[in-house]
mmCIF file of C-alpha atoms in Angstrom:
data_model
loop_
_atom_site.group_PDB
_atom_site.id
_atom_site.type_symbol
_atom_site.label_atom_id
_atom_site.label_comp_id
_atom_site.label_asym_id
_atom_site.label_seq_id
_atom_site.Cartn_x
_atom_site.Cartn_y
_atom_site.Cartn_z
ATOM 1 C CA MET A 1 9.975 31.490 23.860
ATOM 2 C CA ALA A 2 9.377 28.013 25.261
ATOM 3 C CA ILE A 3 12.346 25.688 24.964
ATOM 4 C CA TRP A 4 10.825 22.511 25.904
ATOM 5 C CA LYS A 5 8.186 20.263 25.067
ATOM 6 C CA ALA A 6 6.644 18.531 28.045
ATOM 7 C CA VAL A 7 6.519 14.733 27.413
ATOM 8 C CA GLU A 8 5.948 11.706 29.710
ATOM 9 C CA GLY A 9 9.380 11.079 30.957
ATOM 10 C CA ALA A 10 10.840 14.379 29.987
ATOM 11 C CA PRO A 11 9.454 17.251 31.580
ATOM 12 C CA ASP A 12 9.423 21.099 30.327
ATOM 13 C CA THR A 13 11.787 22.279 33.187
ATOM 14 C CA SER A 14 15.412 23.291 33.212
ATOM 15 C CA VAL A 15 17.978 20.824 34.867
ATOM 16 C CA SER A 16 19.692 22.250 37.884
ATOM 17 C CA GLU A 17 22.501 20.259 38.854
ATOM 18 C CA PRO A 18 25.644 20.031 36.348
ATOM 19 C CA THR A 19 25.221 17.623 33.479
ATOM 20 C CA ALA A 20 27.022 15.748 31.073
ATOM 21 C CA VAL A 21 24.923 16.454 27.507
ATOM 22 C CA THR A 22 24.710 14.559 24.485
ATOM 23 C CA ILE A 23 22.539 15.897 21.779
ATOM 24 C CA GLY A 24 20.576 14.644 18.571
ATOM 25 C CA ASN A 25 17.199 13.645 16.746
ATOM 26 C CA PHE A 26 18.129 9.991 18.406
ATOM 27 C CA ASP A 27 15.225 8.496 16.198
ATOM 28 C CA GLY A 28 15.163 4.938 16.991
ATOM 29 C CA VAL A 29 17.762 5.052 19.449
ATOM 30 C CA HIS A 30 19.949 2.509 17.393
ATOM 31 C CA ARG A 31 23.219 1.051 18.236
ATOM 32 C CA GLY A 32 25.045 4.029 17.203
ATOM 33 C CA HIS A 33 22.767 6.218 19.375
ATOM 34 C CA GLN A 34 23.542 3.581 22.129
ATOM 35 C CA SER A 35 27.196 4.280 21.925
ATOM 36 C CA LEU A 36 26.682 8.104 21.674
ATOM 37 C CA LEU A 37 24.912 7.787 25.329
ATOM 38 C CA ALA A 38 27.801 5.427 26.561
ATOM 39 C CA ALA A 39 30.370 7.920 25.674
ATOM 40 C CA THR A 40 28.474 10.608 27.547
ATOM 41 C CA ARG A 41 28.247 8.036 30.386
ATOM 42 C CA ALA A 42 32.262 7.568 30.319
ATOM 43 C CA VAL A 43 32.725 11.496 30.461
ATOM 44 C CA ALA A 44 30.008 12.040 33.025
ATOM 45 C CA GLY A 45 31.913 11.164 36.092
ATOM 46 C CA ASP A 46 30.016 12.344 39.039
ATOM 47 C CA VAL A 47 27.157 14.202 37.335
ATOM 48 C CA ALA A 48 23.849 13.389 35.581
ATOM 49 C CA THR A 49 23.926 12.348 32.001
ATOM 50 C CA LEU A 50 21.151 14.601 30.035
ATOM 51 C CA ALA A 51 20.055 13.655 26.552
ATOM 52 C CA ILE A 52 18.781 16.183 24.430
ATOM 53 C CA THR A 53 16.373 15.206 21.507
ATOM 54 C CA PHE A 54 14.154 17.275 18.874
ATOM 55 C CA ASP A 55 10.530 17.261 18.301
ATOM 56 C CA PRO A 56 9.296 17.735 15.251
ATOM 57 C CA HIS A 57 12.052 16.720 13.217
ATOM 58 C CA PRO A 58 13.688 20.092 11.527
ATOM 59 C CA VAL A 59 13.033 18.325 8.047
ATOM 60 C CA ALA A 60 9.458 18.659 8.827
ATOM 61 C CA ILE A 61 9.503 22.332 9.779
ATOM 62 C CA PHE A 62 10.978 23.266 6.588
ATOM 63 C CA ALA A 63 10.074 20.845 4.154
ATOM 64 C CA PRO A 64 7.407 18.720 5.268
ATOM 65 C CA ASP A 65 7.037 16.369 2.313
ATOM 66 C CA ARG A 66 10.368 15.119 2.693
ATOM 67 C CA ALA A 67 10.512 14.495 6.349
ATOM 68 C CA PRO A 68 11.720 10.950 7.343
ATOM 69 C CA ALA A 69 9.155 8.208 8.692
ATOM 70 C CA ARG A 70 9.550 7.799 12.403
ATOM 71 C CA LEU A 71 11.214 4.747 13.649
ATOM 72 C CA THR A 72 9.334 5.237 17.291
ATOM 73 C CA THR A 73 7.017 7.452 19.076
ATOM 74 C CA LEU A 74 8.164 10.429 20.984
ATOM 75 C CA GLU A 75 7.373 8.934 23.941
ATOM 76 C CA ARG A 76 9.092 5.708 23.329
ATOM 77 C CA ARG A 77 12.072 7.369 21.977
ATOM 78 C CA ILE A 78 12.436 8.971 25.660
ATOM 79 C CA GLU A 79 11.857 5.309 27.200
ATOM 80 C CA LEU A 80 14.832 4.135 25.096
ATOM 81 C CA LEU A 81 17.005 6.912 25.998
ATOM 82 C CA HIS A 82 16.205 6.590 29.656
ATOM 83 C CA GLU A 83 16.997 2.727 29.289
ATOM 84 C CA HIS A 84 20.379 3.244 27.391
ATOM 85 C CA GLY A 85 21.834 5.638 30.180
ATOM 86 C CA ALA A 86 20.177 8.923 30.181
ATOM 87 C CA ASP A 87 19.348 10.102 33.418
ATOM 88 C CA HIS A 88 17.318 12.976 32.236
ATOM 89 C CA VAL A 89 15.931 13.516 28.835
ATOM 90 C CA ARG A 90 14.768 16.614 27.404
ATOM 91 C CA VAL A 91 12.624 17.556 24.110
ATOM 92 C CA LEU A 92 13.549 20.556 22.148
ATOM 93 C CA ASP A 93 10.436 22.200 21.167
ATOM 94 C CA PHE A 94 11.831 22.736 17.337
ATOM 95 C CA SER A 95 10.584 25.639 15.805
ATOM 96 C CA ARG A 96 11.616 28.330 12.915
ATOM 97 C CA GLU A 97 12.648 30.763 15.373
ATOM 98 C CA MET A 98 14.726 28.288 17.204
ATOM 99 C CA ALA A 99 16.347 27.063 13.909
ATOM 100 C CA ALA A 100 17.363 30.859 13.362
ATOM 101 C CA TRP A 101 19.520 31.065 16.308
ATOM 102 C CA SER A 102 23.044 31.551 16.237
ATOM 103 C CA PRO A 103 25.452 28.687 17.423
ATOM 104 C CA ASP A 104 26.308 30.868 20.574
ATOM 105 C CA GLU A 105 22.779 31.876 21.263
ATOM 106 C CA PHE A 106 21.957 27.947 21.124
ATOM 107 C CA VAL A 107 24.613 27.145 23.266
ATOM 108 C CA ARG A 108 23.790 29.716 25.863
ATOM 109 C CA ALA A 109 20.307 29.396 26.045
ATOM 110 C CA VAL A 110 20.276 25.653 26.003
ATOM 111 C CA VAL A 111 23.200 23.889 26.985
ATOM 112 C CA LEU A 112 24.314 26.655 29.687
ATOM 113 C CA ASP A 113 21.291 28.083 30.807
ATOM 114 C CA GLN A 114 18.821 25.048 30.832
ATOM 115 C CA CYS A 115 21.407 22.213 31.320
ATOM 116 C CA HIS A 116 24.374 23.605 33.179
ATOM 117 C CA ALA A 117 26.800 21.162 31.020
ATOM 118 C CA ARG A 118 30.239 20.425 31.852
ATOM 119 C CA ALA A 119 30.703 18.024 29.032
ATOM 120 C CA VAL A 120 29.127 17.736 25.558
ATOM 121 C CA VAL A 121 29.212 14.762 23.369
ATOM 122 C CA VAL A 122 27.786 14.565 19.773
ATOM 123 C CA GLY A 123 28.000 12.624 16.771
ATOM 124 C CA GLU A 124 30.638 13.372 14.461
ATOM 125 C CA GLY A 125 28.183 14.923 11.768
ATOM 126 C CA PHE A 126 26.518 17.145 14.487
ATOM 127 C CA ARG A 127 25.417 20.927 13.206
ATOM 128 C CA TYR A 128 23.495 23.057 15.358
ATOM 129 C CA GLY A 129 22.502 26.982 14.910
ATOM 130 C CA SER A 130 21.179 28.892 12.007
ATOM 131 C CA ARG A 131 22.070 27.269 8.539
ATOM 132 C CA ALA A 132 23.490 24.470 10.650
ATOM 133 C CA SER A 133 26.625 26.705 11.012
ATOM 134 C CA GLY A 134 27.906 25.312 14.424
ATOM 135 C CA SER A 135 29.815 22.136 14.668
ATOM 136 C CA ILE A 136 32.046 20.141 16.623
ATOM 137 C CA GLU A 137 34.812 23.076 16.139
ATOM 138 C CA SER A 138 32.612 25.988 17.186
ATOM 139 C CA LEU A 139 31.370 23.561 20.053
ATOM 140 C CA ALA A 140 34.703 22.984 21.633
ATOM 141 C CA GLU A 141 35.509 26.417 21.387
ATOM 142 C CA SER A 142 32.320 27.693 23.108
ATOM 143 C CA GLY A 143 33.337 25.037 25.902
ATOM 144 C CA ARG A 144 36.692 26.698 26.384
ATOM 145 C CA ALA A 145 34.907 29.987 26.915
ATOM 146 C CA HIS A 146 32.343 28.891 28.949
ATOM 147 C CA GLY A 147 33.985 25.829 31.096
ATOM 148 C CA PHE A 148 32.684 22.603 29.593
ATOM 149 C CA THR A 149 34.305 19.983 27.468
ATOM 150 C CA ALA A 150 32.965 18.814 24.022
ATOM 151 C CA GLN A 151 33.957 15.793 21.912
ATOM 152 C CA ALA A 152 32.517 14.338 19.088
ATOM 153 C CA SER A 153 32.023 10.266 19.357
ATOM 154 C CA ALA A 154 31.828 8.164 15.984
ATOM 155 C CA LEU A 155 28.250 6.258 15.614
ATOM 156 C CA ALA A 156 30.139 2.996 13.800
ATOM 157 C CA GLY A 157 29.912 -0.517 13.737
ATOM 158 C CA ASP A 158 32.366 -3.208 12.355
ATOM 159 C CA ASP A 159 31.741 -1.689 8.492
ATOM 160 C CA GLU A 160 29.968 1.495 8.648
ATOM 161 C CA ALA A 161 28.245 4.231 10.735
ATOM 162 C CA PHE A 162 24.851 3.175 12.065
ATOM 163 C CA SER A 163 22.173 5.965 11.163
ATOM 164 C CA SER A 164 18.586 5.979 11.552
ATOM 165 C CA THR A 165 18.599 6.443 7.268
ATOM 166 C CA ARG A 166 20.098 2.946 7.137
ATOM 167 C CA VAL A 167 17.240 1.439 9.586
ATOM 168 C CA ARG A 168 14.243 3.316 7.570
ATOM 169 C CA ALA A 169 16.091 1.474 4.456
ATOM 170 C CA ALA A 170 15.899 -1.943 6.228
ATOM 171 C CA VAL A 171 12.353 -1.508 7.158
ATOM 172 C CA ALA A 172 11.152 -0.122 3.719
ATOM 173 C CA ALA A 173 12.704 -3.362 2.194
ATOM 174 C CA GLY A 174 10.990 -5.442 4.496
ATOM 175 C CA ASP A 175 14.494 -6.507 5.687
ATOM 176 C CA VAL A 176 13.372 -6.727 9.501
ATOM 177 C CA GLU A 177 16.379 -8.644 10.536
ATOM 178 C CA GLN A 178 18.614 -6.191 9.409
ATOM 179 C CA ALA A 179 16.776 -3.492 11.199
ATOM 180 C CA THR A 180 17.287 -5.571 14.483
ATOM 181 C CA VAL A 181 20.911 -5.803 14.007
ATOM 182 C CA LEU A 182 21.066 -1.871 13.586
ATOM 183 C CA LEU A 183 18.689 -1.393 16.380
ATOM 184 C CA GLY A 184 19.774 -3.640 18.790
ATOM 185 C CA ARG A 185 16.193 -4.793 18.917
ATOM 186 C CA PRO A 186 13.429 -5.759 16.792
ATOM 187 C CA HIS A 187 11.484 -2.753 14.938
ATOM 188 C CA GLU A 188 8.282 -2.018 16.306
ATOM 189 C CA VAL A 189 4.951 -0.533 15.227
ATOM 190 C CA GLU A 190 2.921 0.774 18.038
ATOM 191 C CA GLY A 191 -0.822 1.675 18.731
ATOM 192 C CA VAL A 192 -4.326 0.989 20.324
ATOM 193 C CA VAL A 193 -5.738 -1.958 18.928
ATOM 194 C CA VAL A 194 -9.369 -1.060 17.245
ATOM 195 C CA GLU A 195 -11.967 -3.571 16.540
ATOM 196 C CA GLY A 196 -11.524 -4.992 12.733
ATOM 197 C CA ASP A 197 -13.885 -6.751 10.631
ATOM 198 C CA ARG A 198 -13.774 -10.107 12.374
ATOM 199 C CA ARG A 199 -12.688 -11.778 9.517
ATOM 200 C CA GLY A 200 -10.034 -13.436 11.087
ATOM 201 C CA ARG A 201 -12.026 -14.707 13.723
ATOM 202 C CA GLU A 202 -14.696 -16.232 11.483
ATOM 203 C CA LEU A 203 -11.576 -17.922 10.095
ATOM 204 C CA GLY A 204 -10.267 -19.364 12.967
ATOM 205 C CA PHE A 205 -7.473 -16.816 13.372
ATOM 206 C CA PRO A 206 -8.531 -13.808 15.325
ATOM 207 C CA THR A 207 -6.235 -10.657 15.241
ATOM 208 C CA ALA A 208 -5.262 -7.675 17.066
ATOM 209 C CA ASN A 209 -5.616 -4.755 14.370
ATOM 210 C CA VAL A 210 -3.087 -1.688 14.885
ATOM 211 C CA PRO A 211 -3.740 1.417 12.517
ATOM 212 C CA VAL A 212 -1.144 2.572 10.564
ATOM 213 C CA ASP A 213 0.102 6.002 11.075
ATOM 214 C CA ASP A 214 2.050 7.193 7.528
ATOM 215 C CA THR A 215 4.280 9.198 9.187
ATOM 216 C CA TYR A 216 5.923 5.931 11.177
ATOM 217 C CA ALA A 217 8.227 3.544 9.314
ATOM 218 C CA VAL A 218 6.269 0.362 8.431
ATOM 219 C CA PRO A 219 7.138 -2.797 6.935
ATOM 220 C CA PRO A 220 5.793 -3.256 3.326
ATOM 221 C CA ASP A 221 3.028 -5.527 2.758
ATOM 222 C CA GLY A 222 3.583 -9.258 3.677
ATOM 223 C CA VAL A 223 3.424 -11.665 6.655
ATOM 224 C CA TYR A 224 6.197 -11.543 9.463
ATOM 225 C CA ALA A 225 7.126 -13.683 12.469
ATOM 226 C CA THR A 226 6.333 -11.311 15.328
ATOM 227 C CA ARG A 227 6.065 -10.394 19.001
ATOM 228 C CA LEU A 228 3.131 -8.607 20.466
ATOM 229 C CA LEU A 229 4.267 -6.615 23.823
ATOM 230 C CA LEU A 230 1.081 -5.841 26.206
ATOM 231 C CA PRO A 231 0.976 -3.130 28.641
ATOM 232 C CA ASP A 232 2.026 -5.224 31.171
ATOM 233 C CA GLY A 233 5.050 -6.328 29.482
ATOM 234 C CA THR A 234 4.046 -9.528 28.637
ATOM 235 C CA ARG A 235 5.591 -10.728 25.240
ATOM 236 C CA LEU A 236 3.540 -13.098 22.783
ATOM 237 C CA PRO A 237 4.483 -14.740 19.781
ATOM 238 C CA GLY A 238 2.651 -14.064 16.912
ATOM 239 C CA ALA A 239 2.166 -14.051 12.911
ATOM 240 C CA THR A 240 1.302 -10.600 11.522
ATOM 241 C CA SER A 241 -0.310 -9.509 8.354
ATOM 242 C CA VAL A 242 0.563 -6.060 6.950
ATOM 243 C CA GLY A 243 -1.284 -4.646 4.114
ATOM 244 C CA THR A 244 -5.133 -4.221 2.796
ATOM 245 C CA ASN A 245 -6.101 -7.881 2.622
ATOM 246 C CA PRO A 246 -6.348 -8.559 -1.222
ATOM 247 C CA THR A 247 -8.476 -11.521 -0.960
ATOM 248 C CA PHE A 248 -11.386 -9.564 0.219
ATOM 249 C CA GLU A 249 -13.370 -6.804 -2.045
ATOM 250 C CA GLY A 250 -14.017 -3.696 -0.432
ATOM 251 C CA VAL A 251 -11.248 -3.543 2.325
ATOM 252 C CA ARG A 252 -9.677 0.007 2.617
ATOM 253 C CA GLY A 253 -6.128 1.325 4.167
ATOM 254 C CA ARG A 254 -3.470 -0.898 5.218
ATOM 255 C CA ARG A 255 -3.419 -2.628 8.507
ATOM 256 C CA VAL A 256 -1.272 -4.137 10.896
ATOM 257 C CA GLU A 257 -2.926 -7.406 12.204
ATOM 258 C CA THR A 258 -1.741 -9.637 14.510
ATOM 259 C CA TYR A 259 -2.726 -13.307 15.385
ATOM 260 C CA VAL A 260 -1.122 -14.364 18.861
ATOM 261 C CA LEU A 261 -0.351 -18.316 18.332
ATOM 262 C CA ASP A 262 -2.693 -20.438 20.091
ATOM 263 C CA ARG A 263 -4.456 -17.507 21.988
ATOM 264 C CA GLU A 264 -8.038 -17.304 20.725
ATOM 265 C CA ASP A 265 -9.353 -15.895 24.042
ATOM 266 C CA LEU A 266 -7.394 -12.492 23.987
ATOM 267 C CA ASP A 267 -9.315 -9.120 24.066
ATOM 268 C CA LEU A 268 -7.198 -6.503 23.641
ATOM 269 C CA TYR A 269 -9.538 -3.997 22.068
ATOM 270 C CA GLY A 270 -8.464 -0.063 23.368
ATOM 271 C CA SER A 271 -5.047 -1.638 24.613
ATOM 272 C CA ARG A 272 -1.998 0.166 23.192
ATOM 273 C CA VAL A 273 0.436 -2.823 22.177
ATOM 274 C CA ARG A 274 3.653 -2.742 20.299
ATOM 275 C CA VAL A 275 4.294 -5.384 17.304
ATOM 276 C CA GLU A 276 7.835 -6.420 17.082
ATOM 277 C CA PHE A 277 8.967 -7.690 13.748
ATOM 278 C CA VAL A 278 11.466 -10.745 13.689
ATOM 279 C CA ALA A 279 11.309 -12.311 10.142
ATOM 280 C CA ARG A 280 9.671 -11.686 6.824
ATOM 281 C CA LEU A 281 7.904 -14.974 5.960
ATOM 282 C CA ARG A 282 6.430 -13.604 2.680
ATOM 283 C CA GLU A 283 4.849 -11.438 0.592
ATOM 284 C CA MET A 284 1.104 -10.503 0.465
ATOM 285 C CA VAL A 285 -0.921 -12.965 -1.740
ATOM 286 C CA ALA A 286 -4.847 -12.826 -3.067
ATOM 287 C CA TYR A 287 -6.270 -15.896 -2.689
ATOM 288 C CA THR A 288 -9.224 -17.255 -4.889
ATOM 289 C CA THR A 289 -11.072 -19.120 -2.212
ATOM 290 C CA LEU A 290 -11.239 -19.000 1.541
ATOM 291 C CA GLU A 291 -10.061 -22.587 1.801
ATOM 292 C CA ALA A 292 -6.693 -21.641 0.335
ATOM 293 C CA LEU A 293 -6.560 -18.841 2.534
ATOM 294 C CA VAL A 294 -6.964 -20.574 5.277
ATOM 295 C CA GLU A 295 -4.452 -23.283 4.355
ATOM 296 C CA GLN A 296 -1.560 -20.464 3.863
ATOM 297 C CA MET A 297 -2.504 -18.886 7.153
ATOM 298 C CA HIS A 298 -1.804 -22.264 8.784
ATOM 299 C CA ARG A 299 1.680 -22.578 6.883
ATOM 300 C CA ASP A 300 2.271 -18.896 7.919
ATOM 301 C CA VAL A 301 1.820 -19.881 11.326
ATOM 302 C CA ALA A 302 4.137 -23.032 11.171
ATOM 303 C CA ASP A 303 6.866 -20.824 9.777
ATOM 304 C CA ALA A 304 6.327 -18.058 12.452
ATOM 305 C CA ARG A 305 6.904 -20.630 15.108
ATOM 306 C CA VAL A 306 10.180 -21.735 13.485
ATOM 307 C CA ALA A 307 11.280 -18.157 12.774
ATOM 308 C CA LEU A 308 10.387 -17.341 16.642
ATOM 309 C CA ARG A 309 12.636 -20.075 18.019
ATOM 310 C CA SER A 310 15.825 -19.424 15.697
#
């Protein structure tokens, strides 16, 4: 069976050189994951580091209705793993068949045959193999038998463990500032800019519209201070509305609409962008007149300037 999924930055080939391996879902690559990557580099010595992640999320295989909202695209996750110290990244093409492997089968097929691991570093709660029967203890036992070391590393902050669950909860509550603390960077929504209804342009606030993917973690309806990251790496300050435009009848579906401050000349249609959420400014409100809406939009822009300077 195929083991790896080929994605940009993560080929579907085995690694021929010895490696120090870390394994996890790594959704969001938050500060706990970053500490795990640092611990892997610390034990790697003169060998390459390799991060193994999963796609789809195991919960999506067995209970799709309970699959957690994703914090990044798979491509962005791979990019972040490289940024935080992984020389190689591989994506396990997770399936029911793979989930049925015993812990020993997983170690032999992935850790040894595909990665030639000399060291393995995982989070303290790491489980693997059929019915999650493998633990750090069984992994260490396999290491003694097959010639690699195994250790667990805490994904802890000052008060409690970092986790993707905590990040999702912060995003769902609109607490994007707390999400930034947990991630070590602002939470992002990524997508290709599409043409909207052009109401923003008519009101003097043209926006870049990114469709909302329901499988990803998107902050609740409201207005946010944001930065828009363009394909060339440029970051532009913005004010972003998330929601359904309640002032206008007939609008369907949630939108992420970003007005780039003082840039009415931008044409971003067809560009893949990332919206970085810096601060929540207010809840979504329906206005009875366009004049009232425009006045509030001016206040939103002023508030966004202040938030982005702080």
